[in-house]
């Protein structure tokens, strides 16, 4: 029994001189040597990929990865902006429930907005100033330095304020300096300025 | 390249030998680029790079001789082309690509290049006169040097169907060549 030769039509056709010439011309003229610059770029990428197994095994989707990352950042910013818009001035006034205020402050800080942290942070500060008594100058001075620091935002600023206030609280047990009434007054007035206004 | 030479090139490529990858690229890139252009890839240069990166990625799974390697590379090229077409289908169609404009541009080329372009356009015209399936089979056959079974596997068709497509394509080309007297 004769085995069916799948290649027969092409073999027969190639025996036709005109068709054989066509195939040869097609092979040579349709092959397109890549430009030197392009070939050099491709070869660099190939060599890097071949020498780095992590790149070789990873799916080659750099554009997709970048797009996903951008989409995620945009979603985060949009969600924060949406939440800020929805909660309006409450967030900026710092009078939302503590957890929500801190969460918004944190998210807003990441998205590039400045929203104060919860009132608890500020209350801590006020209490501490009231309790610090003779040590009031150092408390308010250090804390206000942090409060006026524009490089800190949101929760980071709140944490920094708490840290400074805690340090000063520890110093209270070993008072080393005496503050003048004038300085205490001025710091207190500044402290009132920083307190969020209740609606 | 002899069988032994090609085997040593593949071994060196698997060990990330730069010379080996250059040999492979120089040997196969022109035909693959020709295929991508003939199939109307929007950015054939970019696609060529992606094809070779996939070759790098999948090389550990390949085994075979030079002809089989060529067929395997063309299978990858065909699949990347399909991905590209699908992706383009999801995006709005934009104007003629730089690639197409450059190829169409008649200025600044020597006589030899002009003649070559004429030959290429004649051949492309002949292939365009075929159905899409017929021209696909002929391109993989001529440029990829692929066998019927390999083309069938790549295109997801039965070998008999591919053989029939090829037969009709050859008849059509022969008729055209006779008519044109070339």
mmCIF file of C-alpha atoms in Angstrom:
data_model
loop_
_atom_site.group_PDB
_atom_site.id
_atom_site.type_symbol
_atom_site.label_atom_id
_atom_site.label_comp_id
_atom_site.label_asym_id
_atom_site.label_seq_id
_atom_site.Cartn_x
_atom_site.Cartn_y
_atom_site.Cartn_z
ATOM 1 C CA UNK A 1 0.000 0.000 0.000
ATOM 2 C CA UNK A 2 1.364 3.417 -0.969
ATOM 3 C CA UNK A 3 1.828 5.923 1.899
ATOM 4 C CA UNK A 4 0.172 9.242 1.263
ATOM 5 C CA UNK A 5 2.823 11.938 0.694
ATOM 6 C CA UNK A 6 1.567 15.218 2.066
ATOM 7 C CA UNK A 7 4.461 17.107 0.514
ATOM 8 C CA UNK A 8 3.657 15.893 -3.014
ATOM 9 C CA UNK A 9 1.907 19.021 -4.342
ATOM 10 C CA UNK A 10 4.861 21.260 -3.494
ATOM 11 C CA UNK A 11 7.417 18.776 -4.820
ATOM 12 C CA UNK A 12 5.489 18.513 -8.076
ATOM 13 C CA UNK A 13 5.123 22.270 -8.306
ATOM 14 C CA UNK A 14 8.804 22.889 -7.685
ATOM 15 C CA UNK A 15 9.558 20.744 -10.721
ATOM 16 C CA UNK A 16 7.824 23.459 -12.706
ATOM 17 C CA UNK A 17 10.656 25.870 -13.510
ATOM 18 C CA UNK A 18 8.518 28.983 -13.469
ATOM 19 C CA UNK A 19 7.058 28.147 -10.067
ATOM 20 C CA UNK A 20 10.476 27.192 -8.687
ATOM 21 C CA UNK A 21 11.795 30.598 -9.737
ATOM 22 C CA UNK A 22 8.857 32.279 -8.067
ATOM 23 C CA UNK A 23 9.595 30.461 -4.795
ATOM 24 C CA UNK A 24 13.281 31.372 -4.966
ATOM 25 C CA UNK A 25 12.499 35.037 -5.704
ATOM 26 C CA UNK A 26 9.963 35.108 -2.897
ATOM 27 C CA UNK A 27 12.458 33.607 -0.459
ATOM 28 C CA UNK A 28 15.205 36.069 -1.277
ATOM 29 C CA UNK A 29 13.206 39.243 -1.811
ATOM 30 C CA UNK A 30 10.801 38.846 1.091
ATOM 31 C CA UNK A 31 13.539 38.137 3.619
ATOM 32 C CA UNK A 32 14.327 41.473 5.179
ATOM 33 C CA UNK A 33 17.579 41.916 7.055
ATOM 34 C CA UNK A 34 16.826 43.990 10.148
ATOM 35 C CA UNK A 35 18.579 47.382 10.311
ATOM 36 C CA UNK A 36 21.888 47.275 12.198
ATOM 37 C CA UNK A 37 20.613 49.475 15.007
ATOM 38 C CA UNK A 38 17.495 47.358 15.409
ATOM 39 C CA UNK A 39 19.488 44.121 15.355
ATOM 40 C CA UNK A 40 21.902 45.476 17.969
ATOM 41 C CA UNK A 41 18.978 46.432 20.218
ATOM 42 C CA UNK A 42 17.328 43.046 19.813
ATOM 43 C CA UNK A 43 20.575 41.197 20.482
ATOM 44 C CA UNK A 44 21.221 43.167 23.666
ATOM 45 C CA UNK A 45 17.747 42.295 24.920
ATOM 46 C CA UNK A 46 18.199 38.650 23.910
ATOM 47 C CA UNK A 47 21.551 38.331 25.671
ATOM 48 C CA UNK A 48 20.213 39.967 28.838
ATOM 49 C CA UNK A 49 17.142 37.721 28.814
ATOM 50 C CA UNK A 50 19.226 34.615 28.156
ATOM 51 C CA UNK A 51 21.663 35.375 30.965
ATOM 52 C CA UNK A 52 19.015 36.228 33.579
ATOM 53 C CA UNK A 53 16.790 33.228 34.341
ATOM 54 C CA UNK A 54 14.238 35.360 36.206
ATOM 55 C CA UNK A 55 13.687 37.436 33.083
ATOM 56 C CA UNK A 56 13.592 34.344 30.918
ATOM 57 C CA UNK A 57 10.927 32.696 33.051
ATOM 58 C CA UNK A 58 8.819 35.786 33.589
ATOM 59 C CA UNK A 59 6.116 36.511 31.037
ATOM 60 C CA UNK A 60 7.209 39.341 28.765
ATOM 61 C CA UNK A 61 4.507 41.899 29.494
ATOM 62 C CA UNK A 62 6.308 45.080 30.550
ATOM 63 C CA UNK A 63 3.722 47.362 29.000
ATOM 64 C CA UNK A 64 0.899 45.514 30.734
ATOM 65 C CA UNK A 65 2.673 45.662 34.094
ATOM 66 C CA UNK A 66 3.248 49.400 33.755
ATOM 67 C CA UNK A 67 -0.370 49.915 32.749
ATOM 68 C CA UNK A 68 -1.601 47.919 35.758
ATOM 69 C CA UNK A 69 0.628 49.874 38.118
ATOM 70 C CA UNK A 70 -0.584 53.189 36.699
ATOM 71 C CA UNK A 71 -4.199 52.016 36.881
ATOM 72 C CA UNK A 72 -3.763 51.030 40.523
ATOM 73 C CA UNK A 73 -2.235 54.401 41.429
ATOM 74 C CA UNK A 74 -5.003 56.209 39.582
ATOM 75 C CA UNK A 75 -7.645 54.143 41.394
ATOM 76 C CA UNK A 76 -6.064 54.910 44.777
ATOM 77 C CA UNK A 77 -5.939 58.631 44.025
ATOM 78 C CA UNK A 78 -9.493 58.614 42.678
ATOM 79 C CA UNK A 79 -10.785 56.712 45.709
ATOM 80 C CA UNK A 80 -9.087 59.119 48.106
ATOM 81 C CA UNK A 81 -10.266 62.149 46.179
ATOM 82 C CA UNK A 82 -13.775 60.670 46.110
ATOM 83 C CA UNK A 83 -13.737 60.064 49.857
ATOM 84 C CA UNK A 84 -12.441 63.563 50.505
ATOM 85 C CA UNK A 85 -15.107 65.060 48.283
ATOM 86 C CA UNK A 86 -17.805 63.000 49.939
ATOM 87 C CA UNK A 87 -16.741 63.913 53.438
ATOM 88 C CA UNK A 88 -16.069 67.468 52.390
ATOM 89 C CA UNK A 89 -14.823 69.867 54.988
ATOM 90 C CA UNK A 90 -15.233 67.394 57.833
ATOM 91 C CA UNK A 91 -12.001 65.646 56.942
ATOM 92 C CA UNK A 92 -10.129 68.918 56.614
ATOM 93 C CA UNK A 93 -11.647 70.161 59.840
ATOM 94 C CA UNK A 94 -10.395 66.987 61.501
ATOM 95 C CA UNK A 95 -13.682 66.260 63.260
ATOM 96 C CA UNK A 96 -14.477 62.860 61.753
ATOM 97 C CA UNK A 97 -14.472 59.723 63.941
ATOM 98 C CA UNK A 98 -10.905 58.935 64.926
ATOM 99 C CA UNK A 99 -10.394 55.831 62.795
ATOM 100 C CA UNK A 100 -11.950 57.367 59.710
ATOM 101 C CA UNK A 101 -10.027 60.582 60.188
ATOM 102 C CA UNK A 102 -6.737 58.728 60.592
ATOM 103 C CA UNK A 103 -7.469 56.479 57.606
ATOM 104 C CA UNK A 104 -8.313 59.458 55.425
ATOM 105 C CA UNK A 105 -5.324 61.377 56.672
ATOM 106 C CA UNK A 106 -3.092 58.436 55.852
ATOM 107 C CA UNK A 107 -4.593 57.839 52.399
ATOM 108 C CA UNK A 108 -4.602 61.528 51.586
ATOM 109 C CA UNK A 109 -0.938 61.769 52.542
ATOM 110 C CA UNK A 110 -0.124 58.953 50.093
ATOM 111 C CA UNK A 111 -2.179 60.606 47.366
ATOM 112 C CA UNK A 112 -0.476 63.957 47.915
ATOM 113 C CA UNK A 113 -3.170 65.762 49.918
ATOM 114 C CA UNK A 114 -2.825 67.128 53.419
ATOM 115 C CA UNK A 115 -5.568 66.195 55.859
ATOM 116 C CA UNK A 116 -5.054 66.453 59.621
ATOM 117 C CA UNK A 117 -4.920 63.287 61.687
ATOM 118 C CA UNK A 118 -7.533 62.535 64.338
ATOM 119 C CA UNK A 119 -8.269 64.980 67.083
ATOM 120 C CA UNK A 120 -6.867 62.501 69.587
ATOM 121 C CA UNK A 121 -3.346 63.354 68.472
ATOM 122 C CA UNK A 122 -4.043 66.994 68.951
ATOM 123 C CA UNK A 123 -5.863 66.431 72.213
ATOM 124 C CA UNK A 124 -2.854 64.504 73.459
ATOM 125 C CA UNK A 125 -0.770 67.479 72.622
ATOM 126 C CA UNK A 126 -3.075 69.935 74.383
ATOM 127 C CA UNK A 127 -3.312 67.714 77.465
ATOM 128 C CA UNK A 128 0.382 67.338 77.527
ATOM 129 C CA UNK A 129 0.875 71.070 77.329
ATOM 130 C CA UNK A 130 -1.573 71.571 80.180
ATOM 131 C CA UNK A 131 0.120 68.928 82.300
ATOM 132 C CA UNK A 132 3.651 69.905 81.517
ATOM 133 C CA UNK A 133 3.370 73.008 83.681
ATOM 134 C CA UNK A 134 6.832 74.399 84.225
ATOM 135 C CA UNK A 135 8.175 72.486 81.278
ATOM 136 C CA UNK A 136 5.649 74.041 78.906
ATOM 137 C CA UNK A 137 8.148 75.891 76.811
ATOM 138 C CA UNK A 138 10.081 72.869 75.681
ATOM 139 C CA UNK A 139 6.866 70.924 75.034
ATOM 140 C CA UNK A 140 5.160 73.509 72.901
ATOM 141 C CA UNK A 141 8.351 74.611 71.180
ATOM 142 C CA UNK A 142 9.351 71.118 70.053
ATOM 143 C CA UNK A 143 5.844 70.100 69.166
ATOM 144 C CA UNK A 144 5.214 73.211 67.144
ATOM 145 C CA UNK A 145 8.411 72.666 65.259
ATOM 146 C CA UNK A 146 7.019 69.326 64.193
ATOM 147 C CA UNK A 147 3.575 70.749 63.526
ATOM 148 C CA UNK A 148 5.028 73.474 61.321
ATOM 149 C CA UNK A 149 7.201 70.987 59.459
ATOM 150 C CA UNK A 150 5.759 70.960 55.953
ATOM 151 C CA UNK A 151 7.644 67.811 54.939
ATOM 152 C CA UNK A 152 5.398 65.704 57.191
ATOM 153 C CA UNK A 153 1.767 65.082 56.416
ATOM 154 C CA UNK A 154 -1.152 63.071 57.673
ATOM 155 C CA UNK A 155 -0.487 60.265 60.067
ATOM 156 C CA UNK A 156 3.268 60.688 59.842
ATOM 157 C CA UNK A 157 2.931 64.148 61.269
ATOM 158 C CA UNK A 158 0.643 62.878 64.006
ATOM 159 C CA UNK A 159 3.137 60.166 64.929
ATOM 160 C CA UNK A 160 6.011 62.640 64.965
ATOM 161 C CA UNK A 161 4.043 64.965 67.238
ATOM 162 C CA UNK A 162 3.217 62.069 69.579
ATOM 163 C CA UNK A 163 6.857 61.044 69.746
ATOM 164 C CA UNK A 164 8.046 64.528 70.601
ATOM 165 C CA UNK A 165 5.277 64.924 73.142
ATOM 166 C CA UNK A 166 6.140 61.543 74.723
ATOM 167 C CA UNK A 167 9.772 62.474 74.983
ATOM 168 C CA UNK A 168 8.855 65.685 76.717
ATOM 169 C CA UNK A 169 6.498 63.826 79.040
ATOM 170 C CA UNK A 170 9.427 61.682 80.115
ATOM 171 C CA UNK A 171 11.444 64.821 80.730
ATOM 172 C CA UNK A 172 8.657 66.094 82.979
ATOM 173 C CA UNK A 173 9.619 63.650 85.670
ATOM 174 C CA UNK A 174 13.121 65.226 85.638
ATOM 175 C CA UNK A 175 12.497 68.935 85.073
ATOM 176 C CA UNK A 176 15.656 70.724 84.108
ATOM 177 C CA UNK A 177 14.443 74.100 82.974
ATOM 178 C CA UNK A 178 11.926 76.720 83.989
ATOM 179 C CA UNK A 179 9.791 78.342 81.356
ATOM 180 C CA UNK A 180 8.783 81.989 81.523
ATOM 181 C CA UNK A 181 5.050 82.756 81.613
ATOM 182 C CA UNK A 182 5.386 84.737 78.396
ATOM 183 C CA UNK A 183 6.707 81.857 76.395
ATOM 184 C CA UNK A 184 4.045 79.549 77.774
ATOM 185 C CA UNK A 185 1.304 81.967 76.759
ATOM 186 C CA UNK A 186 2.606 82.351 73.275
ATOM 187 C CA UNK A 187 2.880 78.607 72.802
ATOM 188 C CA UNK A 188 -0.623 78.118 74.091
ATOM 189 C CA UNK A 189 -2.016 80.628 71.645
ATOM 190 C CA UNK A 190 -0.181 78.874 68.832
ATOM 191 C CA UNK A 191 -1.579 75.601 70.077
ATOM 192 C CA UNK A 192 -5.100 76.985 69.843
ATOM 193 C CA UNK A 193 -4.440 78.051 66.249
ATOM 194 C CA UNK A 194 -3.514 74.496 65.328
ATOM 195 C CA UNK A 195 -6.541 72.989 66.993
ATOM 196 C CA UNK A 196 -9.140 71.994 64.417
ATOM 197 C CA UNK A 197 -12.214 74.172 64.592
ATOM 198 C CA UNK A 198 -15.413 72.430 65.460
ATOM 199 C CA UNK A 199 -18.286 73.175 63.101
ATOM 200 C CA UNK B 1 25.045 25.012 8.911
ATOM 201 C CA UNK B 2 25.739 21.323 9.413
ATOM 202 C CA UNK B 3 23.765 19.291 11.956
ATOM 203 C CA UNK B 4 26.738 19.268 14.339
ATOM 204 C CA UNK B 5 27.313 23.009 13.931
ATOM 205 C CA UNK B 6 23.708 23.803 14.624
ATOM 206 C CA UNK B 7 23.671 21.538 17.692
ATOM 207 C CA UNK B 8 26.706 23.340 19.111
ATOM 208 C CA UNK B 9 25.097 26.720 18.418
ATOM 209 C CA UNK B 10 21.973 25.647 20.293
ATOM 210 C CA UNK B 11 24.036 24.349 23.214
ATOM 211 C CA UNK B 12 25.929 27.632 23.411
ATOM 212 C CA UNK B 13 22.674 29.585 23.187
ATOM 213 C CA UNK B 14 21.287 27.592 26.106
ATOM 214 C CA UNK B 15 24.348 28.718 28.078
ATOM 215 C CA UNK B 16 23.609 32.325 27.117
ATOM 216 C CA UNK B 17 26.494 32.485 24.633
ATOM 217 C CA UNK B 18 26.279 35.829 22.898
ATOM 218 C CA UNK B 19 27.898 34.578 19.693
ATOM 219 C CA UNK B 20 25.362 31.764 19.473
ATOM 220 C CA UNK B 21 22.406 34.119 19.790
ATOM 221 C CA UNK B 22 23.939 36.389 17.164
ATOM 222 C CA UNK B 23 24.279 33.400 14.828
ATOM 223 C CA UNK B 24 20.662 32.398 15.425
ATOM 224 C CA UNK B 25 19.390 35.949 15.002
ATOM 225 C CA UNK B 26 21.367 36.539 11.796
ATOM 226 C CA UNK B 27 20.191 33.230 10.374
ATOM 227 C CA UNK B 28 16.477 33.436 11.135
ATOM 228 C CA UNK B 29 15.531 37.071 11.758
ATOM 229 C CA UNK B 30 15.398 38.131 8.059
ATOM 230 C CA UNK B 31 12.821 35.474 7.118
ATOM 231 C CA UNK B 32 10.770 36.064 10.251
ATOM 232 C CA UNK B 33 10.773 39.811 9.625
ATOM 233 C CA UNK B 34 9.751 39.173 6.003
ATOM 234 C CA UNK B 35 6.904 36.985 7.198
ATOM 235 C CA UNK B 36 5.701 39.568 9.729
ATOM 236 C CA UNK B 37 5.778 42.288 7.083
ATOM 237 C CA UNK B 38 3.991 40.173 4.512
ATOM 238 C CA UNK B 39 1.291 39.417 7.082
ATOM 239 C CA UNK B 40 0.795 43.151 7.639
ATOM 240 C CA UNK B 41 2.071 43.402 11.214
ATOM 241 C CA UNK B 42 1.653 46.967 12.427
ATOM 242 C CA UNK B 43 5.121 47.137 13.968
ATOM 243 C CA UNK B 44 7.071 44.178 12.556
ATOM 244 C CA UNK B 45 10.382 45.331 14.065
ATOM 245 C CA UNK B 46 8.927 45.366 17.556
ATOM 246 C CA UNK B 47 7.185 42.060 17.004
ATOM 247 C CA UNK B 48 10.428 40.515 15.767
ATOM 248 C CA UNK B 49 12.046 41.402 19.092
ATOM 249 C CA UNK B 50 9.172 39.810 20.984
ATOM 250 C CA UNK B 51 9.419 36.666 18.888
ATOM 251 C CA UNK B 52 13.094 36.258 19.742
ATOM 252 C CA UNK B 53 12.533 36.933 23.430
ATOM 253 C CA UNK B 54 9.997 34.130 23.416
ATOM 254 C CA UNK B 55 12.529 31.943 21.621
ATOM 255 C CA UNK B 56 14.952 32.675 24.481
ATOM 256 C CA UNK B 57 12.281 31.867 27.058
ATOM 257 C CA UNK B 58 11.128 28.620 25.447
ATOM 258 C CA UNK B 59 14.453 27.308 24.177
ATOM 259 C CA UNK B 60 14.916 24.894 27.114
ATOM 260 C CA UNK B 61 11.796 23.062 25.896
ATOM 261 C CA UNK B 62 12.921 22.809 22.254
ATOM 262 C CA UNK B 63 14.621 19.806 20.730
ATOM 263 C CA UNK B 64 15.292 19.175 17.065
ATOM 264 C CA UNK B 65 17.428 20.063 14.084
ATOM 265 C CA UNK B 66 17.824 23.336 12.211
ATOM 266 C CA UNK B 67 14.791 22.856 9.970
ATOM 267 C CA UNK B 68 12.611 22.012 12.946
ATOM 268 C CA UNK B 69 14.010 24.998 14.801
ATOM 269 C CA UNK B 70 13.074 27.266 11.885
ATOM 270 C CA UNK B 71 9.554 25.825 11.867
ATOM 271 C CA UNK B 72 9.332 26.318 15.642
ATOM 272 C CA UNK B 73 10.436 29.967 15.370
ATOM 273 C CA UNK B 74 7.806 30.564 12.677
ATOM 274 C CA UNK B 75 5.153 28.977 14.856
ATOM 275 C CA UNK B 76 6.060 31.464 17.595
ATOM 276 C CA UNK B 77 5.985 34.306 15.059
ATOM 277 C CA UNK B 78 2.549 33.210 13.866
ATOM 278 C CA UNK B 79 1.174 33.160 17.423
ATOM 279 C CA UNK B 80 2.669 36.532 18.300
ATOM 280 C CA UNK B 81 1.144 37.922 15.134
ATOM 281 C CA UNK B 82 -2.272 36.597 16.152
ATOM 282 C CA UNK B 83 -1.866 38.202 19.602
ATOM 283 C CA UNK B 84 -0.938 41.465 17.896
ATOM 284 C CA UNK B 85 -3.941 41.336 15.575
ATOM 285 C CA UNK B 86 -6.279 40.596 18.507
ATOM 286 C CA UNK B 87 -4.790 43.441 20.535
ATOM 287 C CA UNK B 88 -5.166 45.801 17.577
ATOM 288 C CA UNK B 89 -8.760 44.681 17.178
ATOM 289 C CA UNK B 90 -9.452 45.912 20.691
ATOM 290 C CA UNK B 91 -7.827 49.270 20.005
ATOM 291 C CA UNK B 92 -8.958 51.983 17.594
ATOM 292 C CA UNK B 93 -7.380 51.724 14.146
ATOM 293 C CA UNK B 94 -4.811 54.423 13.511
ATOM 294 C CA UNK B 95 -3.227 55.725 10.351
ATOM 295 C CA UNK B 96 -0.644 54.047 8.111
ATOM 296 C CA UNK B 97 2.377 52.873 10.078
ATOM 297 C CA UNK B 98 5.848 54.377 9.607
ATOM 298 C CA UNK B 99 6.951 50.992 8.376
ATOM 299 C CA UNK B 100 4.427 50.967 5.548
ATOM 300 C CA UNK B 101 5.220 54.572 4.634
ATOM 301 C CA UNK B 102 8.938 53.854 4.509
ATOM 302 C CA UNK B 103 8.387 50.854 2.305
ATOM 303 C CA UNK B 104 6.113 52.801 -0.013
ATOM 304 C CA UNK B 105 8.430 55.814 -0.205
ATOM 305 C CA UNK B 106 10.231 55.953 -3.557
ATOM 306 C CA UNK B 107 12.883 58.574 -2.751
ATOM 307 C CA UNK B 108 16.547 58.138 -1.983
ATOM 308 C CA UNK B 109 17.043 54.516 -3.088
ATOM 309 C CA UNK B 110 19.332 53.065 -5.679
ATOM 310 C CA UNK B 111 18.234 51.314 -8.852
ATOM 311 C CA UNK B 112 18.939 47.859 -7.454
ATOM 312 C CA UNK B 113 16.753 48.498 -4.456
ATOM 313 C CA UNK B 114 13.995 49.857 -6.680
ATOM 314 C CA UNK B 115 14.080 46.704 -8.807
ATOM 315 C CA UNK B 116 14.079 44.533 -5.696
ATOM 316 C CA UNK B 117 11.090 46.415 -4.333
ATOM 317 C CA UNK B 118 9.321 45.900 -7.633
ATOM 318 C CA UNK B 119 9.971 42.161 -7.460
ATOM 319 C CA UNK B 120 8.826 42.084 -3.852
ATOM 320 C CA UNK B 121 5.665 43.979 -4.642
ATOM 321 C CA UNK B 122 4.975 41.611 -7.582
ATOM 322 C CA UNK B 123 5.371 38.635 -5.303
ATOM 323 C CA UNK B 124 3.270 40.252 -2.632
ATOM 324 C CA UNK B 125 0.637 40.967 -5.248
ATOM 325 C CA UNK B 126 0.591 37.327 -6.286
ATOM 326 C CA UNK B 127 0.261 36.235 -2.652
ATOM 327 C CA UNK B 128 -2.443 38.849 -2.049
ATOM 328 C CA UNK B 129 -4.444 37.338 -4.878
ATOM 329 C CA UNK B 130 -4.728 34.144 -2.799
ATOM 330 C CA UNK B 131 -7.205 33.642 -0.001
ATOM 331 C CA UNK B 132 -5.942 34.489 3.475
ATOM 332 C CA UNK B 133 -5.565 30.832 4.423
ATOM 333 C CA UNK B 134 -3.808 29.992 1.149
ATOM 334 C CA UNK B 135 -1.343 32.857 1.501
ATOM 335 C CA UNK B 136 -0.662 31.894 5.137
ATOM 336 C CA UNK B 137 0.141 28.346 4.087
ATOM 337 C CA UNK B 138 2.397 29.519 1.247
ATOM 338 C CA UNK B 139 4.270 32.013 3.456
ATOM 339 C CA UNK B 140 4.940 29.411 6.132
ATOM 340 C CA UNK B 141 5.936 26.980 3.396
ATOM 341 C CA UNK B 142 8.244 29.323 1.495
ATOM 342 C CA UNK B 143 9.754 31.485 4.254
ATOM 343 C CA UNK B 144 9.438 29.110 7.181
ATOM 344 C CA UNK B 145 10.332 26.007 5.187
ATOM 345 C CA UNK B 146 7.639 24.217 7.171
ATOM 346 C CA UNK B 147 6.122 20.842 6.359
ATOM 347 C CA UNK B 148 2.403 20.278 5.912
ATOM 348 C CA UNK B 149 2.069 18.613 9.321
ATOM 349 C CA UNK B 150 3.866 21.475 11.043
ATOM 350 C CA UNK B 151 1.744 24.094 9.293
ATOM 351 C CA UNK B 152 -1.389 22.145 10.202
ATOM 352 C CA UNK B 153 -0.371 22.099 13.844
ATOM 353 C CA UNK B 154 0.479 25.796 13.824
ATOM 354 C CA UNK B 155 -2.752 26.842 12.155
ATOM 355 C CA UNK B 156 -4.895 24.370 14.068
ATOM 356 C CA UNK B 157 -6.099 22.641 10.886
ATOM 357 C CA UNK B 158 -6.075 19.085 9.653
ATOM 358 C CA UNK B 159 -3.078 18.156 7.432
ATOM 359 C CA UNK B 160 -5.449 17.222 4.625
ATOM 360 C CA UNK B 161 -7.040 20.686 4.758
ATOM 361 C CA UNK B 162 -3.637 22.376 4.657
ATOM 362 C CA UNK B 163 -2.613 20.171 1.740
ATOM 363 C CA UNK B 164 -5.769 21.195 -0.142
ATOM 364 C CA UNK B 165 -5.112 24.868 0.601
ATOM 365 C CA UNK B 166 -1.573 24.516 -0.676
ATOM 366 C CA UNK B 167 -2.695 22.720 -3.825
ATOM 367 C CA UNK B 168 -5.203 25.438 -4.677
ATOM 368 C CA UNK B 169 -2.641 28.154 -3.889
ATOM 369 C CA UNK B 170 -0.055 26.574 -6.176
ATOM 370 C CA UNK B 171 -2.579 26.247 -9.004
ATOM 371 C CA UNK B 172 -3.597 29.863 -8.557
ATOM 372 C CA UNK B 173 0.016 31.080 -8.559
ATOM 373 C CA UNK B 174 0.858 29.013 -11.638
ATOM 374 C CA UNK B 175 -2.126 30.406 -13.519
ATOM 375 C CA UNK B 176 -1.094 33.910 -12.553
ATOM 376 C CA UNK B 177 2.530 33.348 -13.607
ATOM 377 C CA UNK B 178 1.418 31.926 -16.959
ATOM 378 C CA UNK B 179 -0.908 34.847 -17.527
ATOM 379 C CA UNK B 180 1.771 37.409 -16.657
ATOM 380 C CA UNK B 181 4.383 35.508 -18.670
ATOM 381 C CA UNK B 182 6.928 35.762 -15.855
#
